[in-house]
JSON list of C-alpha atoms in Angstrom, two decimals:
[
{"chain": "A", "resi": 27, "resn": "UNK", "atom": "CA", "xyz": [-0.06, 0.13, -0.06]},
{"chain": "A", "resi": 28, "resn": "UNK", "atom": "CA", "xyz": [1.56, 3.49, -1.17]},
{"chain": "A", "resi": 29, "resn": "UNK", "atom": "CA", "xyz": [1.82, 5.90, 1.92]},
{"chain": "A", "resi": 30, "resn": "UNK", "atom": "CA", "xyz": [-0.26, 9.03, 1.75]},
{"chain": "A", "resi": 31, "resn": "UNK", "atom": "CA", "xyz": [1.82, 12.03, 0.59]},
{"chain": "A", "resi": 32, "resn": "UNK", "atom": "CA", "xyz": [1.16, 15.02, 3.10]},
{"chain": "A", "resi": 33, "resn": "UNK", "atom": "CA", "xyz": [0.11, 18.39, 1.69]},
{"chain": "A", "resi": 34, "resn": "UNK", "atom": "CA", "xyz": [3.09, 20.75, 2.56]},
{"chain": "A", "resi": 35, "resn": "UNK", "atom": "CA", "xyz": [1.61, 24.22, 4.10]},
{"chain": "A", "resi": 36, "resn": "UNK", "atom": "CA", "xyz": [4.50, 26.63, 3.35]},
{"chain": "A", "resi": 37, "resn": "UNK", "atom": "CA", "xyz": [3.98, 29.94, 5.47]},
{"chain": "A", "resi": 38, "resn": "UNK", "atom": "CA", "xyz": [6.15, 32.83, 4.18]},
{"chain": "A", "resi": 39, "resn": "UNK", "atom": "CA", "xyz": [7.01, 36.18, 5.99]},
{"chain": "A", "resi": 40, "resn": "UNK", "atom": "CA", "xyz": [7.00, 39.16, 4.02]},
{"chain": "A", "resi": 41, "resn": "UNK", "atom": "CA", "xyz": [9.69, 41.78, 5.16]},
{"chain": "A", "resi": 42, "resn": "UNK", "atom": "CA", "xyz": [13.17, 40.96, 5.29]},
{"chain": "A", "resi": 43, "resn": "UNK", "atom": "CA", "xyz": [12.40, 37.17, 3.70]},
{"chain": "A", "resi": 44, "resn": "UNK", "atom": "CA", "xyz": [10.22, 37.71, 0.20]},
{"chain": "A", "resi": 45, "resn": "UNK", "atom": "CA", "xyz": [11.08, 41.28, 0.03]},
{"chain": "A", "resi": 46, "resn": "UNK", "atom": "CA", "xyz": [12.62, 45.12, 1.11]},
{"chain": "A", "resi": 47, "resn": "UNK", "atom": "CA", "xyz": [10.34, 47.88, 0.59]},
{"chain": "A", "resi": 48, "resn": "UNK", "atom": "CA", "xyz": [13.17, 50.13, 0.94]},
{"chain": "A", "resi": 49, "resn": "UNK", "atom": "CA", "xyz": [11.96, 52.12, 3.85]},
{"chain": "A", "resi": 50, "resn": "UNK", "atom": "CA", "xyz": [8.40, 52.70, 2.45]},
{"chain": "A", "resi": 51, "resn": "UNK", "atom": "CA", "xyz": [6.82, 51.04, 5.46]},
{"chain": "A", "resi": 52, "resn": "UNK", "atom": "CA", "xyz": [8.27, 53.26, 8.24]},
{"chain": "A", "resi": 53, "resn": "UNK", "atom": "CA", "xyz": [8.00, 56.25, 6.21]},
{"chain": "A", "resi": 54, "resn": "UNK", "atom": "CA", "xyz": [4.36, 55.76, 5.70]},
{"chain": "A", "resi": 55, "resn": "UNK", "atom": "CA", "xyz": [4.16, 55.10, 9.64]},
{"chain": "A", "resi": 56, "resn": "UNK", "atom": "CA", "xyz": [6.08, 57.94, 10.38]},
{"chain": "A", "resi": 57, "resn": "UNK", "atom": "CA", "xyz": [4.15, 60.08, 7.99]},
{"chain": "A", "resi": 58, "resn": "UNK", "atom": "CA", "xyz": [0.92, 58.87, 9.56]},
{"chain": "A", "resi": 59, "resn": "UNK", "atom": "CA", "xyz": [1.55, 59.30, 12.71]},
{"chain": "A", "resi": 60, "resn": "UNK", "atom": "CA", "xyz": [2.73, 62.83, 12.21]},
{"chain": "A", "resi": 61, "resn": "UNK", "atom": "CA", "xyz": [0.08, 63.87, 10.84]},
{"chain": "A", "resi": 62, "resn": "UNK", "atom": "CA", "xyz": [-2.54, 62.40, 13.25]},
{"chain": "A", "resi": 63, "resn": "UNK", "atom": "CA", "xyz": [-0.66, 62.82, 16.54]},
{"chain": "A", "resi": 64, "resn": "UNK", "atom": "CA", "xyz": [1.73, 65.70, 15.78]},
{"chain": "A", "resi": 65, "resn": "UNK", "atom": "CA", "xyz": [4.72, 63.61, 16.37]},
{"chain": "A", "resi": 66, "resn": "UNK", "atom": "CA", "xyz": [7.72, 63.50, 13.96]},
{"chain": "A", "resi": 67, "resn": "UNK", "atom": "CA", "xyz": [9.87, 60.27, 13.42]},
{"chain": "A", "resi": 68, "resn": "UNK", "atom": "CA", "xyz": [7.35, 58.32, 16.07]},
{"chain": "A", "resi": 69, "resn": "UNK", "atom": "CA", "xyz": [8.61, 55.00, 14.81]},
{"chain": "A", "resi": 70, "resn": "UNK", "atom": "CA", "xyz": [12.38, 55.44, 14.35]},
{"chain": "A", "resi": 71, "resn": "UNK", "atom": "CA", "xyz": [13.27, 53.98, 17.69]},
{"chain": "A", "resi": 72, "resn": "UNK", "atom": "CA", "xyz": [10.66, 51.20, 17.83]},
{"chain": "A", "resi": 73, "resn": "UNK", "atom": "CA", "xyz": [12.09, 47.78, 16.69]},
{"chain": "A", "resi": 74, "resn": "UNK", "atom": "CA", "xyz": [9.94, 46.06, 14.15]},
{"chain": "A", "resi": 75, "resn": "UNK", "atom": "CA", "xyz": [12.10, 42.77, 12.71]},
{"chain": "A", "resi": 76, "resn": "UNK", "atom": "CA", "xyz": [9.45, 40.05, 13.27]},
{"chain": "A", "resi": 77, "resn": "UNK", "atom": "CA", "xyz": [6.71, 41.86, 15.23]},
{"chain": "A", "resi": 78, "resn": "UNK", "atom": "CA", "xyz": [3.20, 42.49, 14.18]},
{"chain": "A", "resi": 79, "resn": "UNK", "atom": "CA", "xyz": [2.11, 45.94, 13.15]},
{"chain": "A", "resi": 80, "resn": "UNK", "atom": "CA", "xyz": [-0.24, 46.08, 16.36]},
{"chain": "A", "resi": 81, "resn": "UNK", "atom": "CA", "xyz": [2.62, 45.82, 18.74]},
{"chain": "A", "resi": 82, "resn": "UNK", "atom": "CA", "xyz": [4.65, 48.40, 16.64]},
{"chain": "A", "resi": 83, "resn": "UNK", "atom": "CA", "xyz": [2.12, 50.80, 16.81]},
{"chain": "A", "resi": 84, "resn": "UNK", "atom": "CA", "xyz": [1.48, 50.09, 20.76]},
{"chain": "A", "resi": 85, "resn": "UNK", "atom": "CA", "xyz": [5.28, 50.63, 21.47]},
{"chain": "A", "resi": 86, "resn": "UNK", "atom": "CA", "xyz": [5.13, 54.11, 19.51]},
{"chain": "A", "resi": 87, "resn": "UNK", "atom": "CA", "xyz": [2.25, 55.37, 21.01]},
{"chain": "A", "resi": 88, "resn": "UNK", "atom": "CA", "xyz": [3.12, 54.73, 24.73]},
{"chain": "A", "resi": 89, "resn": "UNK", "atom": "CA", "xyz": [6.75, 56.02, 24.06]},
{"chain": "A", "resi": 90, "resn": "UNK", "atom": "CA", "xyz": [4.80, 59.03, 23.26]},
{"chain": "A", "resi": 91, "resn": "UNK", "atom": "CA", "xyz": [2.45, 59.05, 25.70]},
{"chain": "A", "resi": 92, "resn": "UNK", "atom": "CA", "xyz": [-0.40, 59.20, 23.57]},
{"chain": "A", "resi": 93, "resn": "UNK", "atom": "CA", "xyz": [-3.72, 58.24, 24.59]},
{"chain": "A", "resi": 94, "resn": "UNK", "atom": "CA", "xyz": [-5.73, 56.42, 21.62]},
{"chain": "A", "resi": 95, "resn": "UNK", "atom": "CA", "xyz": [-9.07, 54.71, 21.13]},
{"chain": "A", "resi": 96, "resn": "UNK", "atom": "CA", "xyz": [-10.69, 52.70, 18.57]},
{"chain": "A", "resi": 97, "resn": "UNK", "atom": "CA", "xyz": [-11.38, 55.24, 16.66]},
{"chain": "A", "resi": 98, "resn": "UNK", "atom": "CA", "xyz": [-7.96, 57.10, 16.53]},
{"chain": "A", "resi": 99, "resn": "UNK", "atom": "CA", "xyz": [-6.51, 54.01, 15.91]},
{"chain": "A", "resi": 100, "resn": "UNK", "atom": "CA", "xyz": [-8.33, 53.07, 12.79]},
{"chain": "A", "resi": 101, "resn": "UNK", "atom": "CA", "xyz": [-7.98, 56.37, 11.50]},
{"chain": "A", "resi": 102, "resn": "UNK", "atom": "CA", "xyz": [-4.02, 55.61, 12.03]},
{"chain": "A", "resi": 103, "resn": "UNK", "atom": "CA", "xyz": [-3.96, 52.79, 10.12]},
{"chain": "A", "resi": 104, "resn": "UNK", "atom": "CA", "xyz": [-6.08, 54.46, 7.14]},
{"chain": "A", "resi": 105, "resn": "UNK", "atom": "CA", "xyz": [-3.48, 56.83, 6.64]},
{"chain": "A", "resi": 106, "resn": "UNK", "atom": "CA", "xyz": [-0.93, 54.11, 6.96]},
{"chain": "A", "resi": 107, "resn": "UNK", "atom": "CA", "xyz": [-2.22, 52.43, 3.94]},
{"chain": "A", "resi": 108, "resn": "UNK", "atom": "CA", "xyz": [-2.91, 55.88, 1.98]},
{"chain": "A", "resi": 109, "resn": "UNK", "atom": "CA", "xyz": [0.93, 56.49, 2.52]},
{"chain": "A", "resi": 110, "resn": "UNK", "atom": "CA", "xyz": [2.16, 53.22, 2.05]},
{"chain": "A", "resi": 111, "resn": "UNK", "atom": "CA", "xyz": [0.81, 52.91, -1.28]},
{"chain": "A", "resi": 112, "resn": "UNK", "atom": "CA", "xyz": [2.30, 56.19, -2.21]},
{"chain": "A", "resi": 113, "resn": "UNK", "atom": "CA", "xyz": [5.84, 55.30, -0.56]},
{"chain": "A", "resi": 114, "resn": "UNK", "atom": "CA", "xyz": [6.12, 51.81, -2.19]},
{"chain": "A", "resi": 115, "resn": "UNK", "atom": "CA", "xyz": [6.38, 53.36, -5.47]},
{"chain": "A", "resi": 116, "resn": "UNK", "atom": "CA", "xyz": [9.33, 55.65, -4.54]},
{"chain": "A", "resi": 117, "resn": "UNK", "atom": "CA", "xyz": [13.14, 54.57, -5.04]},
{"chain": "A", "resi": 118, "resn": "UNK", "atom": "CA", "xyz": [14.77, 52.98, -1.70]},
{"chain": "A", "resi": 119, "resn": "UNK", "atom": "CA", "xyz": [17.51, 51.65, -0.37]},
{"chain": "A", "resi": 120, "resn": "UNK", "atom": "CA", "xyz": [17.92, 47.64, -1.25]},
{"chain": "A", "resi": 121, "resn": "UNK", "atom": "CA", "xyz": [14.56, 47.73, -2.22]},
{"chain": "A", "resi": 122, "resn": "UNK", "atom": "CA", "xyz": [13.10, 44.77, -4.37]},
{"chain": "A", "resi": 123, "resn": "UNK", "atom": "CA", "xyz": [12.55, 40.82, -3.82]},
{"chain": "A", "resi": 124, "resn": "UNK", "atom": "CA", "xyz": [14.99, 38.96, -2.32]},
{"chain": "A", "resi": 125, "resn": "UNK", "atom": "CA", "xyz": [17.43, 36.87, -4.30]},
{"chain": "A", "resi": 126, "resn": "UNK", "atom": "CA", "xyz": [15.72, 33.81, -5.80]},
{"chain": "A", "resi": 127, "resn": "UNK", "atom": "CA", "xyz": [12.17, 34.52, -4.28]},
{"chain": "A", "resi": 128, "resn": "UNK", "atom": "CA", "xyz": [10.14, 34.79, -7.58]},
{"chain": "A", "resi": 129, "resn": "UNK", "atom": "CA", "xyz": [11.97, 31.68, -9.27]},
{"chain": "A", "resi": 130, "resn": "UNK", "atom": "CA", "xyz": [11.20, 29.75, -5.82]},
{"chain": "A", "resi": 131, "resn": "UNK", "atom": "CA", "xyz": [7.70, 30.90, -6.07]},
{"chain": "A", "resi": 132, "resn": "UNK", "atom": "CA", "xyz": [7.41, 29.48, -9.58]},
{"chain": "A", "resi": 133, "resn": "UNK", "atom": "CA", "xyz": [8.94, 26.29, -8.67]},
{"chain": "A", "resi": 134, "resn": "UNK", "atom": "CA", "xyz": [6.49, 25.88, -6.00]},
{"chain": "A", "resi": 135, "resn": "UNK", "atom": "CA", "xyz": [3.29, 27.12, -7.73]},
{"chain": "A", "resi": 136, "resn": "UNK", "atom": "CA", "xyz": [2.41, 23.95, -9.93]},
{"chain": "A", "resi": 137, "resn": "UNK", "atom": "CA", "xyz": [3.33, 21.82, -7.27]},
{"chain": "A", "resi": 138, "resn": "UNK", "atom": "CA", "xyz": [-0.12, 19.55, -6.47]},
{"chain": "A", "resi": 139, "resn": "UNK", "atom": "CA", "xyz": [1.55, 18.68, -2.89]},
{"chain": "A", "resi": 140, "resn": "UNK", "atom": "CA", "xyz": [2.19, 22.34, -1.88]},
{"chain": "A", "resi": 141, "resn": "UNK", "atom": "CA", "xyz": [0.48, 25.20, -0.83]},
{"chain": "A", "resi": 142, "resn": "UNK", "atom": "CA", "xyz": [1.80, 28.67, -0.03]},
{"chain": "A", "resi": 143, "resn": "UNK", "atom": "CA", "xyz": [0.67, 31.11, 2.16]},
{"chain": "A", "resi": 144, "resn": "UNK", "atom": "CA", "xyz": [1.49, 34.36, 4.26]},
{"chain": "A", "resi": 145, "resn": "UNK", "atom": "CA", "xyz": [2.51, 34.68, 7.82]},
{"chain": "A", "resi": 146, "resn": "UNK", "atom": "CA", "xyz": [3.36, 37.80, 8.67]},
{"chain": "A", "resi": 147, "resn": "UNK", "atom": "CA", "xyz": [3.52, 40.82, 11.32]},
{"chain": "A", "resi": 148, "resn": "UNK", "atom": "CA", "xyz": [1.72, 43.11, 8.19]},
{"chain": "A", "resi": 149, "resn": "UNK", "atom": "CA", "xyz": [-2.06, 43.88, 8.59]},
{"chain": "A", "resi": 150, "resn": "UNK", "atom": "CA", "xyz": [-3.55, 41.99, 5.68]},
{"chain": "A", "resi": 151, "resn": "UNK", "atom": "CA", "xyz": [-4.10, 45.30, 3.74]},
{"chain": "A", "resi": 152, "resn": "UNK", "atom": "CA", "xyz": [-0.37, 46.12, 4.16]},
{"chain": "A", "resi": 153, "resn": "UNK", "atom": "CA", "xyz": [0.68, 42.96, 3.05]},
{"chain": "A", "resi": 154, "resn": "UNK", "atom": "CA", "xyz": [-1.47, 43.21, -0.09]},
{"chain": "A", "resi": 155, "resn": "UNK", "atom": "CA", "xyz": [-0.30, 46.47, -1.11]},
{"chain": "A", "resi": 156, "resn": "UNK", "atom": "CA", "xyz": [3.74, 45.31, -0.78]},
{"chain": "A", "resi": 157, "resn": "UNK", "atom": "CA", "xyz": [3.12, 42.25, -2.65]},
{"chain": "A", "resi": 158, "resn": "UNK", "atom": "CA", "xyz": [1.19, 43.52, -5.39]},
{"chain": "A", "resi": 159, "resn": "UNK", "atom": "CA", "xyz": [3.29, 46.55, -5.94]},
{"chain": "A", "resi": 160, "resn": "UNK", "atom": "CA", "xyz": [5.99, 43.60, -6.45]},
{"chain": "A", "resi": 161, "resn": "UNK", "atom": "CA", "xyz": [3.75, 41.38, -8.26]},
{"chain": "A", "resi": 162, "resn": "UNK", "atom": "CA", "xyz": [3.71, 38.17, -6.14]},
{"chain": "A", "resi": 163, "resn": "UNK", "atom": "CA", "xyz": [0.39, 38.62, -4.17]},
{"chain": "A", "resi": 164, "resn": "UNK", "atom": "CA", "xyz": [-1.70, 36.11, -6.51]},
{"chain": "A", "resi": 165, "resn": "UNK", "atom": "CA", "xyz": [0.95, 33.44, -5.33]},
{"chain": "A", "resi": 166, "resn": "UNK", "atom": "CA", "xyz": [-0.39, 33.00, -2.12]},
{"chain": "A", "resi": 167, "resn": "UNK", "atom": "CA", "xyz": [-3.43, 31.16, -1.26]},
{"chain": "A", "resi": 168, "resn": "UNK", "atom": "CA", "xyz": [-4.27, 32.46, 1.83]},
{"chain": "A", "resi": 169, "resn": "UNK", "atom": "CA", "xyz": [-2.49, 34.26, 5.44]},
{"chain": "A", "resi": 170, "resn": "UNK", "atom": "CA", "xyz": [-2.20, 34.92, 8.81]},
{"chain": "A", "resi": 171, "resn": "UNK", "atom": "CA", "xyz": [-1.61, 38.61, 9.46]},
{"chain": "A", "resi": 172, "resn": "UNK", "atom": "CA", "xyz": [-1.02, 41.24, 12.29]},
{"chain": "A", "resi": 173, "resn": "UNK", "atom": "CA", "xyz": [-4.20, 42.04, 12.79]},
{"chain": "A", "resi": 174, "resn": "UNK", "atom": "CA", "xyz": [-5.49, 38.46, 13.19]},
{"chain": "A", "resi": 175, "resn": "UNK", "atom": "CA", "xyz": [-3.35, 38.47, 16.63]},
{"chain": "A", "resi": 176, "resn": "UNK", "atom": "CA", "xyz": [-1.09, 40.96, 18.29]},
{"chain": "A", "resi": 177, "resn": "UNK", "atom": "CA", "xyz": [1.24, 38.01, 19.22]},
{"chain": "A", "resi": 178, "resn": "UNK", "atom": "CA", "xyz": [3.05, 36.46, 16.21]},
{"chain": "A", "resi": 179, "resn": "UNK", "atom": "CA", "xyz": [3.39, 33.12, 18.57]},
{"chain": "A", "resi": 180, "resn": "UNK", "atom": "CA", "xyz": [-0.36, 32.91, 17.75]},
{"chain": "A", "resi": 181, "resn": "UNK", "atom": "CA", "xyz": [-0.36, 33.15, 14.26]},
{"chain": "A", "resi": 182, "resn": "UNK", "atom": "CA", "xyz": [0.30, 29.24, 12.97]},
{"chain": "A", "resi": 183, "resn": "UNK", "atom": "CA", "xyz": [-2.94, 27.84, 13.95]},
{"chain": "A", "resi": 184, "resn": "UNK", "atom": "CA", "xyz": [-5.11, 31.06, 12.19]},
{"chain": "A", "resi": 185, "resn": "UNK", "atom": "CA", "xyz": [-2.90, 30.21, 9.15]},
{"chain": "A", "resi": 186, "resn": "UNK", "atom": "CA", "xyz": [-3.60, 26.34, 8.71]},
{"chain": "A", "resi": 187, "resn": "UNK", "atom": "CA", "xyz": [-7.36, 27.07, 9.44]},
{"chain": "A", "resi": 188, "resn": "UNK", "atom": "CA", "xyz": [-7.48, 29.47, 6.67]},
{"chain": "A", "resi": 189, "resn": "UNK", "atom": "CA", "xyz": [-5.48, 26.88, 4.52]},
{"chain": "A", "resi": 190, "resn": "UNK", "atom": "CA", "xyz": [-8.16, 24.15, 5.57]},
{"chain": "A", "resi": 191, "resn": "UNK", "atom": "CA", "xyz": [-10.80, 26.70, 4.75]},
{"chain": "A", "resi": 192, "resn": "UNK", "atom": "CA", "xyz": [-9.42, 27.65, 0.91]},
{"chain": "A", "resi": 193, "resn": "UNK", "atom": "CA", "xyz": [-10.13, 25.39, -1.90]},
{"chain": "A", "resi": 194, "resn": "UNK", "atom": "CA", "xyz": [-6.84, 23.80, -1.62]},
{"chain": "A", "resi": 195, "resn": "UNK", "atom": "CA", "xyz": [-7.02, 20.03, -0.49]},
{"chain": "A", "resi": 196, "resn": "UNK", "atom": "CA", "xyz": [-5.17, 19.75, 2.91]},
{"chain": "A", "resi": 197, "resn": "UNK", "atom": "CA", "xyz": [-4.25, 16.14, 4.20]},
{"chain": "A", "resi": 198, "resn": "UNK", "atom": "CA", "xyz": [-4.94, 15.50, 7.88]},
{"chain": "A", "resi": 199, "resn": "UNK", "atom": "CA", "xyz": [-1.40, 14.88, 8.44]},
{"chain": "A", "resi": 200, "resn": "UNK", "atom": "CA", "xyz": [-0.34, 17.93, 6.43]},
{"chain": "A", "resi": 201, "resn": "UNK", "atom": "CA", "xyz": [3.22, 19.62, 7.41]},
{"chain": "A", "resi": 202, "resn": "UNK", "atom": "CA", "xyz": [3.41, 22.93, 8.58]},
{"chain": "A", "resi": 203, "resn": "UNK", "atom": "CA", "xyz": [6.75, 25.03, 7.63]},
{"chain": "A", "resi": 204, "resn": "UNK", "atom": "CA", "xyz": [7.34, 28.75, 8.68]},
{"chain": "A", "resi": 205, "resn": "UNK", "atom": "CA", "xyz": [9.78, 30.36, 6.56]},
{"chain": "A", "resi": 206, "resn": "UNK", "atom": "CA", "xyz": [10.99, 33.88, 8.00]},
{"chain": "A", "resi": 207, "resn": "UNK", "atom": "CA", "xyz": [14.36, 35.58, 8.93]},
{"chain": "A", "resi": 208, "resn": "UNK", "atom": "CA", "xyz": [14.11, 36.58, 12.36]},
{"chain": "A", "resi": 209, "resn": "UNK", "atom": "CA", "xyz": [14.24, 34.86, 15.65]},
{"chain": "A", "resi": 210, "resn": "UNK", "atom": "CA", "xyz": [10.70, 35.74, 16.29]},
{"chain": "A", "resi": 211, "resn": "UNK", "atom": "CA", "xyz": [9.54, 33.66, 12.92]},
{"chain": "A", "resi": 212, "resn": "UNK", "atom": "CA", "xyz": [11.48, 30.81, 14.44]},
{"chain": "A", "resi": 213, "resn": "UNK", "atom": "CA", "xyz": [9.45, 31.06, 17.67]},
{"chain": "A", "resi": 214, "resn": "UNK", "atom": "CA", "xyz": [6.18, 31.48, 16.04]},
{"chain": "A", "resi": 215, "resn": "UNK", "atom": "CA", "xyz": [6.89, 27.99, 14.43]},
{"chain": "A", "resi": 216, "resn": "UNK", "atom": "CA", "xyz": [7.74, 26.09, 17.36]},
{"chain": "A", "resi": 217, "resn": "UNK", "atom": "CA", "xyz": [4.86, 27.80, 19.50]},
{"chain": "A", "resi": 218, "resn": "UNK", "atom": "CA", "xyz": [2.51, 26.70, 16.53]},
{"chain": "A", "resi": 219, "resn": "UNK", "atom": "CA", "xyz": [4.18, 23.27, 16.36]},
{"chain": "A", "resi": 220, "resn": "UNK", "atom": "CA", "xyz": [5.32, 23.84, 12.94]},
{"chain": "A", "resi": 221, "resn": "UNK", "atom": "CA", "xyz": [9.19, 23.47, 11.33]},
{"chain": "A", "resi": 222, "resn": "UNK", "atom": "CA", "xyz": [11.14, 26.77, 10.14]},
{"chain": "A", "resi": 223, "resn": "UNK", "atom": "CA", "xyz": [13.27, 27.39, 7.56]},
{"chain": "A", "resi": 224, "resn": "UNK", "atom": "CA", "xyz": [15.31, 30.38, 8.45]},
{"chain": "A", "resi": 225, "resn": "UNK", "atom": "CA", "xyz": [16.78, 32.84, 6.03]},
{"chain": "A", "resi": 226, "resn": "UNK", "atom": "CA", "xyz": [19.82, 35.08, 6.61]},
{"chain": "A", "resi": 227, "resn": "UNK", "atom": "CA", "xyz": [18.42, 37.86, 4.25]},
{"chain": "A", "resi": 228, "resn": "UNK", "atom": "CA", "xyz": [17.31, 40.37, 7.03]},
{"chain": "A", "resi": 229, "resn": "UNK", "atom": "CA", "xyz": [19.06, 41.48, 10.14]},
{"chain": "A", "resi": 230, "resn": "UNK", "atom": "CA", "xyz": [20.03, 37.90, 11.66]},
{"chain": "A", "resi": 231, "resn": "UNK", "atom": "CA", "xyz": [22.86, 35.75, 11.09]},
{"chain": "A", "resi": 232, "resn": "UNK", "atom": "CA", "xyz": [23.09, 31.73, 10.96]},
{"chain": "A", "resi": 233, "resn": "UNK", "atom": "CA", "xyz": [24.01, 31.86, 14.61]},
{"chain": "A", "resi": 234, "resn": "UNK", "atom": "CA", "xyz": [21.22, 33.56, 15.88]},
{"chain": "A", "resi": 235, "resn": "UNK", "atom": "CA", "xyz": [18.88, 31.76, 13.74]},
{"chain": "A", "resi": 236, "resn": "UNK", "atom": "CA", "xyz": [19.84, 28.34, 14.93]},
{"chain": "A", "resi": 237, "resn": "UNK", "atom": "CA", "xyz": [20.08, 29.30, 18.67]},
{"chain": "A", "resi": 238, "resn": "UNK", "atom": "CA", "xyz": [16.59, 30.47, 18.19]},
{"chain": "A", "resi": 239, "resn": "UNK", "atom": "CA", "xyz": [15.65, 26.70, 17.13]},
{"chain": "A", "resi": 240, "resn": "UNK", "atom": "CA", "xyz": [15.47, 26.92, 13.54]},
{"chain": "A", "resi": 241, "resn": "UNK", "atom": "CA", "xyz": [15.25, 23.43, 11.71]},
{"chain": "A", "resi": 242, "resn": "UNK", "atom": "CA", "xyz": [16.93, 24.63, 8.89]},
{"chain": "A", "resi": 243, "resn": "UNK", "atom": "CA", "xyz": [19.13, 27.77, 8.17]},
{"chain": "A", "resi": 244, "resn": "UNK", "atom": "CA", "xyz": [19.63, 29.18, 4.38]},
{"chain": "A", "resi": 245, "resn": "UNK", "atom": "CA", "xyz": [21.78, 31.81, 3.51]},
{"chain": "A", "resi": 246, "resn": "UNK", "atom": "CA", "xyz": [18.96, 32.85, 0.95]},
{"chain": "A", "resi": 247, "resn": "UNK", "atom": "CA", "xyz": [16.31, 31.43, -1.17]},
{"chain": "A", "resi": 248, "resn": "UNK", "atom": "CA", "xyz": [18.40, 31.84, -4.43]},
{"chain": "A", "resi": 249, "resn": "UNK", "atom": "CA", "xyz": [18.63, 27.22, -4.22]},
{"chain": "A", "resi": 250, "resn": "UNK", "atom": "CA", "xyz": [15.15, 26.36, -5.10]},
{"chain": "A", "resi": 251, "resn": "UNK", "atom": "CA", "xyz": [16.28, 22.69, -5.36]},
{"chain": "A", "resi": 252, "resn": "UNK", "atom": "CA", "xyz": [17.64, 22.57, -2.01]},
{"chain": "A", "resi": 253, "resn": "UNK", "atom": "CA", "xyz": [14.76, 24.64, -0.48]},
{"chain": "A", "resi": 254, "resn": "UNK", "atom": "CA", "xyz": [12.43, 22.16, -2.19]},
{"chain": "A", "resi": 255, "resn": "UNK", "atom": "CA", "xyz": [14.71, 19.11, -0.91]},
{"chain": "A", "resi": 256, "resn": "UNK", "atom": "CA", "xyz": [14.55, 20.59, 2.91]},
{"chain": "A", "resi": 257, "resn": "UNK", "atom": "CA", "xyz": [10.86, 20.88, 3.02]},
{"chain": "A", "resi": 258, "resn": "UNK", "atom": "CA", "xyz": [9.49, 17.95, 1.01]},
{"chain": "A", "resi": 259, "resn": "UNK", "atom": "CA", "xyz": [11.81, 15.24, 2.56]}
]
C-alpha cells in the first residue's frame, strides 16, 4: 500500500524574507503618525523585525505618551495604508524582491502537494499593498496577519485554519513550515507546532537563527532545489 503524501503548508514571512520595501513601511508609519498625532519620526526607535504592526503601533504611542481609542487607531491605520501606497512606488535603499524569491515561487506554484501562504506581522491590507506592488500577491492562497493576533506566536493555527478553509485540499497529516528571517519567526513556528526554515536575508545571521531553534538555515532562497529538498523530504 502506498503511503499517503502530506500536503506541505509553506508559510512565508514578508519583510526581510520575500522582499525589502526600501523603507516605505516606516516612512508611511511616520507620515501617518505625524499627521494624526503631531509627532515626528515616532517609529524611528521602535524595533520592527519579526513583530506585528499592532505591537509596533502600541510601542510608538506608549513611547510618545499618546492616548488612543478605537477611532483614532482606525484613523491611523487608514492613513498608514494611504501613505504606504504612495511610498512603496518611491526609490529606496535595497528595495526589491529578495534573491531567488520569484523563481522559488514559480517552482512551488505548480506542485500539487504544496500550498503556499503568508504568515506576517503586516496587517492584511499592508501585506497586499507590498506584494501587489512587487507582483507576487497572487502566488499566495491564504494568510495570517498582524491584525489577526497581536502576538506572532498565535498566527500559525490561524494560518492552518485558513488553509483548510481555502480551495486547497489539505490532508489531515499536513506538514506546516514557517519561512522567515528573524528569531521571532522561528519562535512562532515552535509555538505553533511547525517546522521552520530561517533565511539570513534580514538582520540576523546563521548563528542567531540556529540558536533560536530553526530546523534549517539558508543564506537566501536562491537554491530552489535545495529548499524543496529540505521541506519535502
